[in-house]
Amino acid sequence: MTQVSHQQWGQVPGLGNVDMWTLQSPQVRVEVLTLGAIIRSVSCRGKHGQMEDVVLGYDDLEGYVSDKRYLGALVGRVANRIAKGHFVVEGKEFQLDTNNGPNALHGGLRGFNKEVWLAAEVEGGVILSHTSPDGDQGYPGELQVSISYTLQGETLTADYRARSTKATPINLTNHSYFNLSGQGAADIYDHEVSISAQSYLPVDDTSIPTGEIRPVEDTPFDLRVPVPVGVQLKKVPGLGFDHNFCLCSPRDDWTERHAARVLHPPSGRVLEVSTSQPGVQFYTANVLDGSIRGKGGVTYGKHSAFCLETQNWPNAVNQASFPDCLLRPGDEYHHVTRFTFTTV
């Protein structure tokens, strides 16, 4: 049985009140904010029964209002990068503001993470909804979007739905940063990760996929068998992992698949992720640099957490060989991601 409650958590000038919703099962406790549909915390037990919050975040609302790293947030209208912020839909060109070098990232200068969402209780959780107007951040069509977070036992389910009045690219994900040892841990080098992907997407020097779908075999991106994150990071070029792992082929049917498993041996905590999305972006917090002061005054540095952003493949709107990312009038966008927290 999951208990659901909510309370006012603060106020954002010009946007109004922000509430915090709490979902509590016997095994897991989750806090969700109406600002950005943010997962503020996930508390779960270790092998000795101790509860720890395993999600990075802030002690107060101001932290989230000024946050530039998408901590815990729902990102959209299009998560990840669009090359040069440019795409063509039905013969019409669209130019977005660029906010990540030459590219558009995570919905633009003011993405869904900075909006206050409407919230209502559903069985075992909360449903949050938002209307993105036609032309919002340069995207076509009025988009009606919702996400429900429901908690059943050890499993938190995120259910994303959307409809649009015009054909538009869409790619929604949650950008929670996890550290399974809890708050205050300096890094994730002692975590063990496995990702159920036969291939990944190589990227250029601005993190845009080159278009190649490369087998993981005999590369540092072969995570099909669990490996310590710290060991594997030494083998990856650049700052760390920030790559899309392909969970299926581009034209495969919609179905839920196992995506990833992360184990923290000292605490025994395990996070397993499954999703209907065709990809997962494994990100090792490469650009956190200690300048962010998070919960309890802890500073979040490089490699202090990991993200498993279930999503369509990056820049899919500009790559015909990637899974289709267009939502057309009359169709419904629908994806599901499940996070299960257990111990060994």
XYZ file of C-alpha atoms in Angstrom:
344
model
C 0.000 0.000 0.000
C 1.367 3.401 -0.984
C 0.510 6.493 1.035
C 0.290 9.748 -0.947
C 0.377 13.231 0.592
C 1.344 16.747 -0.453
C 2.200 20.126 1.031
C 3.214 23.558 -0.196
C 7.001 23.751 -0.481
C 7.516 27.323 -1.612
C 6.738 29.949 -4.201
C 8.357 30.956 -7.487
C 7.889 34.627 -8.439
C 5.680 34.841 -11.506
C 4.849 31.126 -11.484
C 3.075 30.659 -8.173
C 3.120 27.979 -5.517
C 5.245 24.843 -5.697
C 4.008 21.730 -3.907
C 5.932 18.664 -2.795
C 4.196 15.302 -3.150
C 5.342 12.367 -1.042
C 4.841 8.744 -2.089
C 5.550 6.234 0.685
C 5.552 2.449 0.373
C 6.908 0.035 2.997
C 10.218 -0.101 1.088
C 10.706 3.274 -0.641
C 9.906 6.948 -0.099
C 9.789 9.379 -3.047
C 9.398 13.164 -3.063
C 8.185 14.925 -6.228
C 8.003 18.681 -6.851
C 5.464 20.400 -9.088
C 8.340 22.579 -10.327
C 9.752 20.710 -13.311
C 8.045 17.449 -12.249
C 11.298 17.012 -10.315
C 12.106 13.856 -8.353
C 13.520 15.563 -5.284
C 14.434 12.434 -3.339
C 14.279 8.650 -3.347
C 14.961 6.995 -0.007
C 15.523 3.244 0.078
C 17.094 0.648 2.364
C 20.583 -0.823 2.274
C 21.402 -4.415 3.190
C 21.552 -3.526 6.898
C 18.175 -1.779 6.794
C 19.471 1.791 6.794
C 17.419 4.292 4.755
C 19.395 6.680 2.531
C 18.365 9.289 -0.020
C 20.034 8.192 -3.275
C 19.139 11.200 -5.492
C 21.147 14.422 -5.756
C 19.250 17.660 -5.165
C 18.820 20.768 -3.055
C 17.547 21.592 0.419
C 15.347 24.450 -0.752
C 13.312 25.635 -3.713
C 15.798 28.341 -4.675
C 18.345 25.641 -5.489
C 16.019 24.143 -8.077
C 14.935 27.505 -9.494
C 18.552 28.487 -10.222
C 19.750 24.956 -11.105
C 21.437 24.570 -14.513
C 22.197 20.829 -14.337
C 18.621 19.459 -14.471
C 18.863 17.717 -11.076
C 15.911 15.330 -10.803
C 13.970 17.148 -13.519
C 11.686 16.103 -16.316
C 13.326 17.457 -19.457
C 11.584 18.342 -22.707
C 10.126 19.110 -25.184
C 13.161 17.288 -26.575
C 15.659 15.753 -24.163
C 19.315 15.559 -25.151
C 20.796 17.441 -28.099
C 19.549 18.698 -31.457
C 22.444 19.527 -33.768
C 22.793 23.288 -34.257
C 19.267 23.658 -32.853
C 17.960 23.126 -36.371
C 15.476 20.689 -37.906
C 12.932 20.390 -40.705
C 9.390 19.029 -40.202
C 7.025 18.591 -43.137
C 9.176 20.836 -45.298
C 9.329 23.700 -42.814
C 12.575 24.755 -41.152
C 12.773 25.399 -37.417
C 15.617 27.117 -35.570
C 15.836 26.758 -31.796
C 17.962 28.772 -29.406
C 21.261 27.006 -28.768
C 22.210 26.498 -25.134
C 24.937 23.840 -25.242
C 27.778 25.031 -27.431
C 26.404 25.022 -30.988
C 23.486 22.743 -30.078
C 20.078 22.870 -28.402
C 19.907 20.806 -25.212
C 17.025 19.504 -23.072
C 14.247 21.642 -24.516
C 15.969 24.992 -24.779
C 16.629 28.057 -22.647
C 13.427 27.476 -20.697
C 12.517 23.817 -20.847
C 9.856 21.852 -18.999
C 12.146 21.679 -15.947
C 11.468 25.364 -15.217
C 7.654 25.200 -15.427
C 5.253 24.649 -12.542
C 3.073 21.660 -13.404
C -0.509 21.002 -12.342
C -0.797 18.013 -10.013
C -3.524 15.589 -8.975
C -3.504 12.415 -6.930
C -3.852 9.051 -8.645
C -3.791 5.606 -7.072
C -0.328 5.119 -5.601
C 1.056 8.406 -6.831
C 0.644 11.733 -8.579
C -0.029 12.856 -12.146
C 1.494 16.136 -13.308
C 0.363 17.960 -16.441
C 1.566 20.924 -18.472
C 0.564 22.727 -21.667
C 3.411 23.880 -23.877
C 2.070 26.503 -26.319
C 2.632 26.466 -30.071
C 6.045 28.044 -30.673
C 7.327 27.380 -27.146
C 11.152 27.562 -27.328
C 10.727 27.427 -31.114
C 8.887 24.094 -31.297
C 5.745 23.646 -33.451
C 2.319 22.777 -32.046
C 0.555 23.113 -28.728
C 1.650 20.134 -26.658
C -0.480 18.681 -23.860
C 1.902 16.617 -21.752
C 1.543 14.580 -18.566
C 3.656 12.352 -16.405
C 2.455 10.100 -13.634
C 4.805 8.907 -10.927
C 3.403 5.890 -9.089
C 5.069 3.819 -6.401
C 4.288 0.161 -5.860
C 6.492 -1.614 -3.334
C 10.068 -1.213 -4.546
C 9.194 0.152 -8.013
C 8.738 3.759 -9.079
C 7.001 4.013 -12.463
C 7.160 7.089 -14.684
C 4.414 7.107 -17.340
C 4.778 9.827 -20.001
C 1.979 10.878 -22.367
C 1.537 13.757 -24.814
C -0.585 15.016 -27.715
C 0.197 17.835 -30.153
C -1.790 20.061 -32.523
C 1.080 19.973 -35.078
C 3.816 17.509 -35.985
C 6.626 18.082 -33.495
C 9.736 16.285 -32.287
C 9.350 15.040 -28.726
C 11.632 13.171 -26.345
C 10.820 13.177 -22.622
C 12.983 11.780 -19.850
C 13.819 12.194 -16.186
C 17.268 13.548 -15.343
C 17.755 12.219 -11.815
C 21.343 11.895 -10.633
C 21.797 8.761 -8.493
C 24.425 7.772 -5.965
C 23.394 4.528 -4.291
C 25.649 5.090 -1.292
C 23.542 8.115 -0.306
C 24.266 11.782 0.278
C 27.828 12.923 0.803
C 29.597 10.241 -1.243
C 32.407 11.766 -3.279
C 32.070 9.555 -6.361
C 30.483 6.475 -7.940
C 33.709 4.578 -8.667
C 32.650 1.700 -6.381
C 29.327 1.190 -8.202
C 28.981 -1.671 -10.703
C 26.971 -1.025 -13.866
C 25.518 -3.193 -16.608
C 23.483 -1.982 -19.603
C 21.518 -4.323 -21.875
C 22.753 -2.854 -25.150
C 24.460 -4.509 -28.103
C 25.355 -1.143 -29.661
C 25.905 2.511 -28.817
C 26.113 5.837 -30.668
C 29.589 7.381 -31.146
C 29.537 11.181 -30.908
C 31.451 14.125 -32.349
C 33.287 16.696 -30.243
C 29.987 18.497 -29.459
C 28.334 15.245 -28.259
C 26.134 14.866 -31.353
C 25.879 11.261 -32.630
C 27.818 10.773 -35.866
C 25.032 8.616 -37.313
C 26.951 5.369 -36.899
C 25.375 2.606 -34.791
C 28.443 0.844 -33.439
C 28.550 -2.593 -31.745
C 29.760 -2.366 -28.140
C 31.886 -5.500 -28.467
C 35.600 -4.877 -27.903
C 34.982 -1.270 -26.844
C 34.878 0.463 -23.415
C 31.112 0.750 -24.016
C 30.529 -2.992 -23.620
C 28.589 -2.954 -20.366
C 26.609 -6.137 -20.973
C 28.421 -7.740 -18.032
C 28.695 -5.755 -14.760
C 31.863 -3.666 -14.443
C 33.065 -1.224 -11.765
C 32.340 2.323 -12.916
C 35.737 3.610 -11.756
C 37.627 1.000 -13.766
C 35.561 1.581 -16.892
C 35.835 5.375 -16.731
C 39.609 5.074 -17.183
C 39.006 3.387 -20.541
C 36.522 5.913 -21.949
C 37.870 8.828 -24.000
C 36.993 12.325 -22.826
C 35.454 13.254 -19.493
C 33.401 10.098 -18.995
C 30.211 8.458 -20.170
C 27.654 10.694 -21.863
C 26.460 8.316 -24.564
C 23.282 6.756 -25.859
C 23.085 2.984 -25.526
C 20.752 1.356 -28.067
C 18.248 -0.938 -26.353
C 16.690 -2.075 -29.629
C 16.805 -1.566 -33.381
C 15.388 1.679 -34.820
C 12.144 0.139 -36.138
C 11.413 -2.338 -33.339
C 7.892 -2.415 -31.886
C 6.956 -0.631 -28.651
C 7.625 -2.907 -25.696
C 9.158 -2.655 -22.244
C 12.748 -3.893 -22.059
C 15.337 -4.271 -19.347
C 17.743 -1.339 -19.708
C 20.275 -1.243 -16.894
C 21.294 -2.467 -13.469
C 23.564 -0.670 -10.999
C 24.862 -2.270 -7.790
C 26.605 -0.523 -4.900
C 28.367 -3.453 -3.167
C 29.163 -1.725 0.173
C 25.489 -0.880 0.879
C 23.954 -3.710 -1.146
C 21.628 -1.282 -2.922
C 20.558 -2.150 -6.452
C 18.797 0.035 -9.015
C 17.227 -1.709 -11.996
C 15.745 0.260 -14.894
C 13.334 -0.956 -17.556
C 11.739 1.141 -20.272
C 9.745 1.210 -23.493
C 12.175 3.773 -24.905
C 14.678 2.689 -27.589
C 17.685 4.126 -25.779
C 19.231 5.108 -22.476
C 21.787 7.898 -22.037
C 24.337 6.787 -19.450
C 25.871 9.936 -17.984
C 28.475 10.030 -15.217
C 28.049 13.651 -14.082
C 31.135 14.731 -15.999
C 30.540 18.481 -15.711
C 29.597 18.676 -12.046
C 32.598 20.566 -10.698
C 32.034 21.143 -6.993
C 30.372 24.522 -7.519
C 26.907 23.126 -6.728
C 26.047 22.960 -3.033
C 23.413 20.296 -2.604
C 21.524 18.630 0.213
C 23.073 19.152 3.623
C 25.649 21.535 2.156
C 27.413 18.736 0.266
C 29.268 19.840 -2.877
C 28.647 17.738 -5.971
C 31.820 17.088 -7.945
C 32.772 15.284 -11.127
C 31.602 11.640 -11.228
C 29.653 12.078 -7.968
C 26.541 10.489 -9.520
C 25.168 8.733 -12.582
C 22.087 9.293 -14.741
C 20.178 6.675 -16.722
C 18.098 8.878 -19.014
C 15.687 6.604 -20.873
C 14.872 8.275 -24.170
C 14.849 8.289 -27.947
C 18.240 8.506 -29.606
C 19.799 12.010 -29.559
C 19.289 14.247 -32.604
C 16.813 11.720 -34.032
C 14.878 14.525 -35.735
C 17.908 14.983 -38.045
C 18.789 11.302 -38.535
C 16.384 9.366 -40.763
C 17.958 6.039 -39.707
C 17.229 6.663 -35.999
C 13.874 5.833 -34.308
C 11.118 8.260 -35.331
C 10.750 11.087 -32.803
C 7.858 12.961 -34.431
C 4.483 13.196 -32.691
C 1.715 13.898 -35.165
C -1.781 15.327 -34.586
C -4.211 12.596 -33.562
C -1.455 10.335 -32.215
C -0.443 9.879 -28.593
C 3.125 9.846 -27.347
C 3.401 7.217 -24.613
C 6.427 5.774 -22.857
C 7.016 4.035 -19.540
C 10.143 3.781 -17.383
C 10.415 1.793 -14.157
C 13.043 2.240 -11.428
C 13.233 -0.668 -8.974
C 15.222 -0.325 -5.750
C 16.285 -3.546 -4.011
C 19.211 -4.963 -2.026
C 21.519 -7.942 -2.320
